Amino acid sequence: MENSYSESYKNAGVDVTAGYKAVELIKKHIERTNIPGVIDGIGGFGGLFALPKTGTSEPVLVSGTDGVGTKLKIAMLFDKHNTIGIDCVAMCVNDIICAAAKPLFFLDYIAMDKNIPEKVEQIVSGVAEGCVQAGCALLGGETAEHPGMMNENEYDIAGFSVGIVEKSKIPDKSKVKAGDVIIALASSGVHSNGFSLTRKVFDINNDKKILDKHIAELGKTLGEELLTPTKIYVKSILDLIEQTNIKSISNITGGGFQENIPRAFGKNLGAVIKRKAVKTPPVFDIIAKTGNIPERDMFNTYNMGVGMCIITDPLKADEALQVLRSFNDDAYIIGEVTNKVTGVVFD
């Protein structure tokens, strides 16, 4: 690539040499994520990964793709880019773990108005950290310079992950029945959903200084709170699946409780959630009060402090809680499945 350079392309807004520099800067971060199965390094036209030869008799590949949404706007306004990649990984691997799949590898796509290698490095360092937390390899990716497509210094990031699971271990939601227990795993905060509403509530687009405001209830600035990375639950849930029988898993993302919990059981069932049992962090109370948002809308938009839900037989609940807590997860019972209602209701 030493002779790869185009003055004409640079004058049009694309500096290919900046892309080469970015690749050199991110190599050390990618190397952190290498796991058995990775073949060769970055630089080829495709990422190569050898599937495990043992451990599964009927392997199923599970894939997931997602982005970070308008949480990116907070990162850009706050000029902090080294955690947003964790969110991108989390949004993908937390989905595929609902099928009990162990993430194997992850790829990212970053589109920018202008390729600033040092910023790319910050972003990818977060992606690599997310992959380390999920136990998967950062197999490759793409950084695209798109002058004129977005405002100066703006970027977008999306990701894609593939995992593997033994077919017999995929949770079967048809086995969920009335009386089964719903266990909550605490979130790390707002995660990566509801930020269009959050930005509107605090009028962040028109007053970015609000991000620097220290809020006593949070013990930090608003910007620091909102940029807290999405918690990755892969390792604790994989261990849970190995040690005890669970029936279904739900990732509480966009659409909150109302949309995501019913995805974990059949159409003729519902969930009764004990509202007082839900441990709601202060940030959600602040959002609700500042924006005068009804509680139902809050639970239909945000995770409200619950990042994942596990559904299990009540006789297995204590065992499941013990396993999850061994990973320092704040896990607790928030409700049960019922055949008396559909959807989600609060008691």
XYZ file of N, CA and C in Angstrom, residues 76-312:
711
model
N -20.717 11.878 20.287
C -20.137 12.931 19.451
C -20.170 14.284 20.157
N -21.267 14.588 20.833
C -21.357 15.862 21.542
C -20.416 15.899 22.742
N -20.275 14.753 23.407
C -19.417 14.647 24.586
C -17.957 14.429 24.194
N -17.757 14.152 22.906
C -16.423 13.884 22.341
C -15.726 12.756 23.107
N -16.458 11.660 23.299
C -15.919 10.471 23.964
C -16.340 9.261 23.140
N -15.359 8.559 22.593
C -15.671 7.546 21.595
C -15.148 6.148 21.938
N -14.578 5.956 23.110
C -13.936 4.681 23.422
C -14.847 3.662 24.107
N -16.113 4.000 24.284
C -17.046 3.031 24.877
C -18.199 2.668 23.952
N -18.417 3.464 22.927
C -19.579 3.256 22.062
C -19.487 1.913 21.328
N -18.256 1.459 21.104
C -18.057 0.159 20.463
C -18.526 -0.994 21.337
N -18.400 -0.839 22.659
C -18.913 -1.866 23.572
C -20.418 -2.002 23.373
N -21.098 -0.862 23.249
C -22.543 -0.874 23.013
C -22.877 -1.637 21.742
N -22.102 -1.400 20.694
C -22.390 -2.039 19.412
C -22.272 -3.550 19.514
N -21.218 -4.017 20.180
C -21.060 -5.457 20.384
C -22.206 -6.001 21.233
N -22.516 -5.293 22.314
C -23.558 -5.750 23.236
C -24.907 -5.899 22.544
N -25.237 -4.964 21.683
C -26.536 -5.001 21.020
C -26.693 -6.235 20.131
N -25.569 -6.780 19.670
C -25.616 -7.985 18.839
C -25.525 -9.257 19.676
N -24.516 -9.342 20.543
C -24.301 -10.599 21.284
C -25.375 -10.838 22.334
N -25.953 -9.769 22.898
C -27.034 -9.966 23.866
C -28.297 -10.504 23.193
N -28.400 -10.309 21.890
C -29.517 -10.901 21.150
C -29.266 -12.385 20.891
N -28.085 -12.730 20.393
C -27.868 -14.121 20.013
C -27.737 -15.031 21.236
N -27.389 -14.453 22.398
C -27.316 -15.280 23.609
C -28.726 -15.722 24.032
N -29.749 -15.037 23.559
C -31.120 -15.456 23.863
C -31.441 -16.808 23.229
N -30.651 -17.196 22.220
C -30.777 -18.522 21.621
C -29.734 -19.467 22.190
N -29.100 -19.049 23.299
C -28.077 -19.844 23.979
C -26.821 -20.022 23.134
N -26.619 -19.140 22.153
C -25.472 -19.268 21.257
C -24.236 -18.578 21.818
N -23.113 -19.268 21.771
C -21.832 -18.693 22.157
C -21.304 -17.867 20.993
N -21.103 -16.559 21.161
C -20.582 -15.739 20.064
C -19.190 -16.211 19.638
N -19.003 -16.357 18.343
C -17.713 -16.769 17.800
C -16.914 -15.581 17.304
N -17.576 -14.735 16.518
C -16.858 -13.576 15.976
C -17.800 -12.401 15.732
N -17.198 -11.250 15.532
C -17.923 -9.989 15.368
C -17.243 -9.188 14.263
N -18.033 -8.493 13.462
C -17.519 -7.554 12.473
C -18.212 -6.211 12.666
N -17.487 -5.144 12.423
C -18.077 -3.817 12.559
C -18.008 -3.047 11.249
N -18.868 -2.055 11.125
C -18.866 -1.153 9.969
C -18.975 0.269 10.494
N -17.991 1.080 10.189
C -17.958 2.465 10.650
C -17.959 3.378 9.438
N -18.941 4.253 9.345
C -19.013 5.252 8.278
C -18.789 6.625 8.887
N -17.896 7.412 8.279
C -17.526 8.711 8.846
C -17.520 9.775 7.764
N -17.781 11.004 8.179
C -17.640 12.121 7.254
C -16.180 12.252 6.817
N -15.265 12.144 7.776
C -13.833 12.225 7.501
C -13.118 11.218 8.380
N -12.224 10.460 7.791
C -11.482 9.449 8.521
C -10.376 10.102 9.346
N -10.614 10.119 10.641
C -9.591 10.605 11.574
C -9.065 9.363 12.287
N -7.865 8.892 11.925
C -7.372 7.612 12.437
C -7.430 7.477 13.956
N -7.121 8.552 14.674
C -7.120 8.491 16.135
C -8.536 8.270 16.683
N -9.535 8.838 16.009
C -10.924 8.609 16.432
C -11.341 7.181 16.109
N -10.938 6.686 14.945
C -11.235 5.300 14.592
C -10.648 4.356 15.638
N -9.432 4.655 16.077
C -8.806 3.817 17.087
C -9.615 3.804 18.384
N -10.096 4.972 18.795
C -10.921 5.033 20.005
C -12.166 4.166 19.857
N -12.836 4.296 18.724
C -14.066 3.537 18.503
C -13.786 2.033 18.522
N -12.755 1.618 17.789
C -12.446 0.195 17.672
C -11.914 -0.372 18.990
N -11.272 0.463 19.791
C -10.819 -0.029 21.102
C -12.017 -0.460 21.937
N -13.130 0.259 21.796
C -14.356 -0.130 22.492
C -14.954 -1.402 21.919
N -14.923 -1.526 20.597
C -15.409 -2.747 19.962
C -14.610 -3.944 20.464
N -13.293 -3.795 20.508
C -12.432 -4.883 20.978
C -12.738 -5.248 22.430
N -12.948 -4.235 23.265
C -13.267 -4.498 24.671
C -14.589 -5.255 24.777
N -15.565 -4.878 23.966
C -16.837 -5.601 23.962
C -16.664 -7.053 23.549
N -15.802 -7.285 22.562
C -15.547 -8.650 22.107
C -14.854 -9.458 23.197
N -13.922 -8.847 23.915
C -13.259 -9.530 25.024
C -14.292 -9.918 26.081
N -15.185 -8.988 26.403
C -16.221 -9.281 27.398
C -17.150 -10.404 26.932
N -17.371 -10.493 25.623
C -18.263 -11.515 25.079
C -17.533 -12.806 24.747
N -16.194 -12.780 24.797
C -15.414 -13.971 24.499
C -15.382 -14.329 23.028
N -15.544 -13.332 22.151
C -15.528 -13.599 20.710
C -14.406 -12.813 20.033
N -14.143 -13.154 18.795
C -13.071 -12.503 18.044
C -13.612 -11.334 17.235
N -12.842 -10.260 17.183
C -13.122 -9.178 16.243
C -12.440 -9.577 14.938
N -13.223 -10.148 14.038
C -12.674 -10.820 12.867
C -12.343 -9.868 11.721
N -12.943 -8.716 11.729
C -12.703 -7.759 10.652
C -13.720 -6.642 10.716
N -13.748 -5.846 9.665
C -14.688 -4.735 9.626
C -14.417 -3.842 8.445
N -15.034 -2.694 8.449
C -14.881 -1.732 7.365
C -15.014 -0.329 7.928
N -14.119 0.525 7.517
C -14.210 1.953 7.841
C -14.352 2.713 6.535
N -15.473 3.383 6.357
C -15.768 4.060 5.100
C -15.818 5.569 5.306
N -15.159 6.279 4.428
C -15.176 7.740 4.476
C -16.241 8.235 3.509
N -17.241 8.959 4.037
C -18.391 9.384 3.245
C -18.551 10.903 3.283
N -17.686 11.652 2.637
C -17.820 13.113 2.651
C -19.132 13.565 2.016
N -19.803 14.484 2.676
C -21.053 15.018 2.154
C -22.281 14.229 2.538
N -22.092 13.058 3.158
C -23.234 12.226 3.547
C -23.719 12.539 4.956
N -22.861 13.137 5.755
C -23.210 13.480 7.125
C -22.447 14.727 7.507
N -22.776 15.298 8.661
C -22.090 16.506 9.087
C -20.659 16.209 9.494
N -19.848 17.257 9.506
C -18.440 17.114 9.860
C -18.303 16.488 11.254
N -17.375 15.557 11.365
C -17.048 14.846 12.604
C -18.115 13.832 13.033
N -19.138 13.631 12.209
C -20.150 12.627 12.549
C -19.755 11.256 12.004
N -20.299 10.216 12.624
C -20.061 8.855 12.151
C -21.215 7.969 12.580
N -21.260 6.797 12.001
C -22.228 5.794 12.418
C -21.497 4.462 12.526
N -21.990 3.596 13.376
C -21.381 2.281 13.559
C -22.469 1.226 13.659
N -22.240 0.118 13.003
C -23.137 -1.036 13.089
C -22.273 -2.283 13.218
N -22.865 -3.358 13.688
C -22.105 -4.575 13.890
C -22.875 -5.810 13.495
N -22.151 -6.925 13.441
C -22.714 -8.201 13.044
C -21.970 -9.294 13.783
N -22.697 -10.215 14.391
C -22.057 -11.275 15.146
C -22.657 -12.630 14.789
N -21.825 -13.662 14.861
C -22.263 -15.032 14.621
C -21.868 -15.884 15.817
N -22.814 -16.694 16.289
C -22.553 -17.598 17.394
C -22.942 -19.013 17.030
N -22.640 -19.944 17.912
C -22.934 -21.347 17.659
C -23.570 -21.977 18.887
N -24.509 -22.889 18.652
C -25.200 -23.560 19.750
C -25.586 -24.973 19.317
N -25.543 -25.908 20.235
C -26.079 -27.242 19.988
C -27.599 -27.119 19.872
N -28.174 -27.679 18.834
C -29.605 -27.505 18.557
C -30.477 -27.853 19.756
N -30.113 -28.902 20.476
C -30.927 -29.352 21.608
C -30.913 -28.367 22.771
N -29.957 -27.423 22.775
C -29.845 -26.474 23.880
C -30.528 -25.131 23.602
N -31.071 -24.991 22.395
C -31.774 -23.741 22.085
C -33.035 -23.665 22.948
N -33.221 -22.598 23.710
C -34.418 -22.484 24.553
C -35.700 -22.615 23.728
N -36.628 -23.393 24.248
C -37.897 -23.643 23.561
C -39.010 -22.930 24.318
N -39.441 -21.778 23.786
C -40.431 -20.974 24.501
C -41.786 -21.676 24.602
N -41.996 -22.719 23.780
C -43.266 -23.449 23.865
C -43.386 -24.221 25.178
N -42.258 -24.387 25.876
C -42.271 -25.101 27.150
C -42.598 -24.184 28.329
N -42.647 -22.885 28.075
C -43.000 -21.933 29.127
C -44.471 -22.118 29.477
N -44.763 -22.115 30.772
C -46.158 -22.298 31.197
C -46.482 -21.358 32.360
N -47.760 -21.240 32.634
C -48.211 -20.402 33.744
C -47.567 -20.878 35.036
N -47.109 -19.919 35.840
C -46.455 -20.235 37.105
C -44.942 -20.187 37.026
N -44.385 -20.184 35.813
C -42.939 -20.060 35.673
C -42.481 -18.691 36.167
N -41.261 -18.657 36.677
C -40.712 -17.455 37.307
C -39.937 -16.616 36.295
N -40.040 -15.298 36.439
C -39.276 -14.373 35.597
C -38.179 -13.737 36.450
N -36.939 -13.986 36.069
C -35.778 -13.445 36.784
C -35.208 -12.268 36.008
N -34.928 -11.191 36.707
C -34.335 -10.005 36.086
C -32.830 -9.990 36.304
N -32.098 -9.575 35.284
C -30.686 -9.271 35.414
C -30.548 -7.761 35.250
N -29.950 -7.126 36.233
C -29.876 -5.669 36.238
C -29.101 -5.134 35.041
N -29.559 -4.011 34.528
C -28.844 -3.325 33.452
C -27.778 -2.420 34.050
N -26.932 -1.886 33.178
C -25.910 -0.936 33.622
C -26.378 0.503 33.472
N -27.626 0.675 33.055
C -28.171 2.020 32.861
C -29.120 2.023 31.682
N -29.088 3.077 30.902
C -30.017 3.221 29.778
C -29.677 2.253 28.642
N -28.473 1.733 28.637
C -27.988 0.865 27.551
C -28.003 1.635 26.236
N -28.639 1.124 25.188
C -28.558 1.809 23.879
C -29.921 1.961 23.226
N -30.943 2.169 24.043
C -32.298 2.326 23.517
C -32.973 3.544 24.130
N -33.868 4.133 23.353
C -34.644 5.267 23.857
C -33.923 6.599 23.803
N -32.824 6.691 23.077
C -32.044 7.929 23.109
C -32.661 9.069 22.305
N -33.520 8.762 21.367
C -34.222 9.856 20.682
C -35.114 10.591 21.673
N -35.793 9.822 22.534
C -36.618 10.431 23.576
C -35.746 11.108 24.626
N -34.670 10.465 25.014
C -33.782 11.035 26.029
C -33.196 12.364 25.579
N -32.770 12.438 24.334
C -32.191 13.691 23.820
C -33.244 14.788 23.770
N -34.496 14.391 23.454
C -35.567 15.383 23.424
C -35.887 15.880 24.828
N -35.941 14.967 25.788
C -36.267 15.330 27.166
C -35.298 16.369 27.713
N -34.007 16.173 27.467
C -32.998 17.088 28.007
C -32.599 18.187 27.018
N -33.278 18.222 25.856
C -32.992 19.231 24.824
C -31.491 19.252 24.502
N -30.920 18.062 24.386
C -29.470 17.939 24.211
C -28.994 18.528 22.893
N -29.795 18.397 21.839
C -29.360 18.928 20.546
C -29.153 20.432 20.576
N -29.941 21.131 21.396
C -29.844 22.591 21.455
C -28.986 23.091 22.612
N -28.703 22.220 23.575
C -27.905 22.641 24.730
C -27.017 21.487 25.178
N -25.909 21.302 24.473
C -25.045 20.167 24.794
C -24.322 20.335 26.129
N -24.355 21.547 26.676
C -23.701 21.773 27.975
C -24.374 20.983 29.090
N -25.627 20.577 28.863
C -26.340 19.798 29.873
C -25.605 18.491 30.160
N -24.840 18.011 29.178
C -24.101 16.757 29.358
C -22.999 16.895 30.401
N -22.529 18.125 30.607
C -21.457 18.363 31.584
C -21.988 18.640 32.982
N -23.308 18.689 33.114
C -23.911 19.004 34.409
C -23.794 17.826 35.362
N -23.233 18.072 36.531
C -23.127 17.030 37.545
C -24.478 16.889 38.240
N -24.981 15.653 38.312
C -26.285 15.387 38.924
C -26.073 14.567 40.178
N -26.488 15.123 41.302
C -26.199 14.514 42.607
C -26.739 13.093 42.707
N -27.960 12.868 42.212
C -28.562 11.542 42.310
C -27.775 10.476 41.555
N -27.035 10.925 40.543
C -26.256 9.993 39.731
C -24.817 9.864 40.219
N -24.348 10.889 40.893
C -22.958 10.904 41.340
C -21.983 11.121 40.208
N -22.463 11.659 39.107
C -21.627 11.897 37.930
C -22.354 12.872 37.013
N -21.723 13.229 35.916
C -22.390 14.117 34.972
C -23.416 13.336 34.168
N -24.361 14.049 33.566
C -25.383 13.411 32.749
C -24.732 12.681 31.574
N -23.728 13.315 30.966
C -23.047 12.685 29.835
C -22.388 11.381 30.221
N -21.733 11.345 31.358
C -21.089 10.115 31.824
C -22.113 9.015 32.066
N -23.241 9.384 32.635
C -24.287 8.400 32.893
C -24.840 7.832 31.591
N -25.156 8.703 30.645
C -25.775 8.255 29.399
C -24.818 7.438 28.549
N -23.519 7.675 28.688
C -22.535 6.931 27.906
C -22.060 5.652 28.590
N -22.614 5.339 29.760
C -22.276 4.067 30.398
C -22.559 2.939 29.406
N -21.584 2.078 29.129
C -21.773 1.040 28.099
C -22.842 0.023 28.474
N -23.471 -0.522 27.477
C -24.448 -1.590 27.654
C -23.765 -2.816 28.267
N -24.381 -3.390 29.268
C -23.816 -4.577 29.913
C -23.907 -5.782 28.972
N -22.844 -6.554 28.929
C -22.803 -7.764 28.123
C -22.991 -8.969 29.045
N -23.996 -9.800 28.747
C -24.403 -10.874 29.648
C -23.952 -12.265 29.189
N -23.154 -12.317 28.155
C -22.840 -13.589 27.501
C -22.281 -14.643 28.455
N -21.226 -14.303 29.173
C -20.527 -15.319 29.958
C -21.384 -15.860 31.097
N -22.130 -14.994 31.762
C -22.958 -15.479 32.871
C -24.110 -16.330 32.366
N -24.700 -15.973 31.232
C -25.824 -16.756 30.715
C -25.351 -18.087 30.137
N -24.193 -18.100 29.487
C -23.650 -19.362 28.992
C -23.411 -20.326 30.156
N -22.875 -19.804 31.243
C -22.631 -20.641 32.410
C -23.947 -21.105 33.018
N -24.938 -20.220 33.035
C -26.264 -20.567 33.549
C -26.857 -21.727 32.760
N -26.737 -21.662 31.444
C -27.294 -22.708 30.579
C -26.610 -24.049 30.829
N -25.315 -24.004 31.112
C -24.564 -25.233 31.365
C -24.923 -25.858 32.704
N -25.234 -25.019 33.694
C -25.399 -25.522 35.053
C -26.834 -25.836 35.454
N -27.792 -25.258 34.761
C -29.182 -25.502 35.157
C -30.098 -25.377 33.949
N -31.294 -25.879 34.086
C -32.266 -25.810 33.000
C -33.087 -24.526 33.087
N -33.080 -23.762 32.010
C -33.944 -22.592 31.916
C -34.827 -22.760 30.687
N -35.916 -22.013 30.641
C -36.880 -22.213 29.565
C -36.775 -21.178 28.450
N -36.494 -19.935 28.816
C -36.478 -18.902 27.783
C -35.704 -17.676 28.273
N -35.263 -16.870 27.319
C -34.459 -15.683 27.626
C -34.980 -14.512 26.802
N -35.013 -13.333 27.399
C -35.459 -12.132 26.695
C -34.476 -10.994 26.926
N -34.058 -10.368 25.846
C -33.182 -9.200 25.901
C -34.065 -7.951 25.924
N -33.970 -7.158 26.966
C -34.845 -5.981 27.099
C -34.190 -4.795 26.400
N -34.532 -4.651 25.123
C -33.963 -3.577 24.306
C -35.078 -2.619 23.875
N -35.045 -2.183 22.618
C -36.055 -1.238 22.143
C -37.459 -1.787 22.312
N -38.351 -1.005 22.877
C -39.706 -1.459 23.157
C -39.895 -1.886 24.593
N -38.782 -1.905 25.363
C -38.865 -2.152 26.792
C -39.537 -3.449 27.172
N -40.211 -3.433 28.315
C -40.870 -4.624 28.849
C -41.999 -5.098 27.931
N -42.810 -4.143 27.458
C -44.026 -4.492 26.738
C -43.742 -5.264 25.455
N -42.669 -4.923 24.784
C -42.373 -5.576 23.507
C -41.533 -6.830 23.666
N -40.582 -6.816 24.586
C -39.583 -7.876 24.610
C -39.905 -9.077 25.495
N -40.535 -8.869 26.632
C -40.834 -10.010 27.491
C -41.784 -10.996 26.809
N -42.845 -10.544 26.110
C -43.734 -11.501 25.447
C -43.055 -12.317 24.342
N -41.920 -11.868 23.858
C -41.203 -12.626 22.825
C -40.624 -13.924 23.389
N -40.633 -14.057 24.714
C -40.023 -15.227 25.360
C -41.031 -16.315 25.701
N -42.324 -16.121 25.337
C -43.311 -17.170 25.600
C -44.403 -17.137 24.539
N -45.303 -18.119 24.597
C -46.347 -18.266 23.592
C -47.405 -17.174 23.637
N -48.235 -17.139 22.595
C -49.238 -16.083 22.434
C -50.355 -16.138 23.475
N -50.602 -17.282 24.047
C -51.716 -17.421 24.989
C -51.310 -17.171 26.430
N -50.091 -16.680 26.623
C -49.591 -16.409 27.973
C -49.296 -14.923 28.143
N -49.134 -14.531 29.388
C -48.784 -13.153 29.700
C -47.803 -13.135 30.858
N -47.418 -11.946 31.246
C -46.482 -11.786 32.358
C -47.041 -10.784 33.357
N -46.982 -11.143 34.621
C -47.341 -10.227 35.699
C -46.037 -9.817 36.389
N -45.732 -8.536 36.312
C -44.504 -8.000 36.895
C -44.833 -7.243 38.167
N -44.112 -7.564 39.218
C -44.297 -6.823 40.476
C -43.527 -5.516 40.368
N -44.266 -4.422 40.217
C -43.632 -3.122 39.967
C -42.652 -2.750 41.071
N -43.004 -3.011 42.327
C -42.132 -2.622 43.434
C -40.853 -3.459 43.486
N -40.863 -4.601 42.804
C -39.674 -5.460 42.802
C -38.622 -4.968 41.822
N -39.055 -4.214 40.814
C -38.123 -3.746 39.781
C -37.207 -2.661 40.351
N -35.915 -2.919 40.326
C -34.932 -1.966 40.845
C -34.597 -0.960 39.743
N -35.230 0.185 39.813
C -35.085 1.193 38.769
C -34.033 2.224 39.158
N -32.939 2.332 38.427
C -31.886 3.306 38.735
C -32.392 4.741 38.634
N -31.743 5.662 39.332
C -32.194 7.063 39.365
C -32.305 7.724 38.000
N -31.481 7.324 37.040
C -31.504 7.997 35.740
C -32.883 7.914 35.097
N -33.600 6.815 35.311
C -34.925 6.679 34.699
C -35.951 7.573 35.395
N -35.821 7.733 36.688
C -36.701 8.657 37.407
C -36.462 10.088 36.943
N -35.208 10.426 36.703
C -34.861 11.775 36.243
C -35.433 12.021 34.851
N -35.315 11.029 33.967
C -35.874 11.156 32.623
C -37.387 11.338 32.688
N -38.051 10.521 33.487
C -39.515 10.570 33.587
C -39.997 11.913 34.118
N -39.333 12.413 35.181
C -39.756 13.670 35.791
C -39.446 14.858 34.890
N -38.271 14.846 34.265
C -37.883 15.967 33.399
C -38.788 16.060 32.181
N -39.141 14.918 31.613
C -39.958 14.916 30.406
C -41.435 14.716 30.651
N -41.835 14.588 31.934
C -43.232 14.332 32.284
C -43.766 13.137 31.494
N -43.015 12.036 31.552
C -43.339 10.841 30.765
C -44.113 9.846 31.630
N -45.270 9.386 31.164
C -46.055 8.400 31.932
C -45.258 7.115 32.156
N -45.557 6.441 33.260
C -44.807 5.234 33.600
C -44.942 4.160 32.512
N -46.120 4.028 31.929
C -46.277 3.017 30.897
C -45.351 3.288 29.722
N -45.223 4.552 29.331
C -44.325 4.890 28.229
C -42.872 4.620 28.597
N -42.532 4.838 29.859
C -41.167 4.547 30.298
C -40.866 3.058 30.150
N -41.800 2.206 30.602
C -41.581 0.758 30.517
C -41.715 0.236 29.092
N -42.290 1.047 28.202
C -42.440 0.643 26.802
C -41.332 1.226 25.924
N -40.399 1.938 26.571
C -39.299 2.568 25.834
C -37.943 2.119 26.352
N -37.801 2.092 27.680
C -36.505 1.828 28.311
C -36.479 0.466 28.999
N -35.265 0.053 29.363
C -35.147 -1.217 30.108
C -35.478 -1.046 31.585
N -35.523 0.171 32.077
C -35.918 0.504 33.453
C -35.091 -0.221 34.513
N -33.873 -0.589 34.148
C -32.986 -1.244 35.104
C -32.881 -2.741 34.936
N -33.623 -3.289 33.968
C -33.598 -4.732 33.708
C -33.048 -4.970 32.305
N -31.849 -5.530 32.219
C -31.226 -5.732 30.914
C -31.644 -7.014 30.227
N -31.871 -8.060 31.019
C -32.279 -9.358 30.481
C -33.283 -9.992 31.437
N -34.120 -10.880 30.892
C -35.035 -11.670 31.717
C -34.837 -13.151 31.410
N -34.823 -13.931 32.459
C -34.720 -15.377 32.347
C -36.019 -15.985 32.851
N -36.599 -16.901 32.090
C -37.810 -17.595 32.532
C -37.448 -19.036 32.868
N -37.839 -19.468 34.054
C -37.498 -20.807 34.499
C -38.594 -21.382 35.391
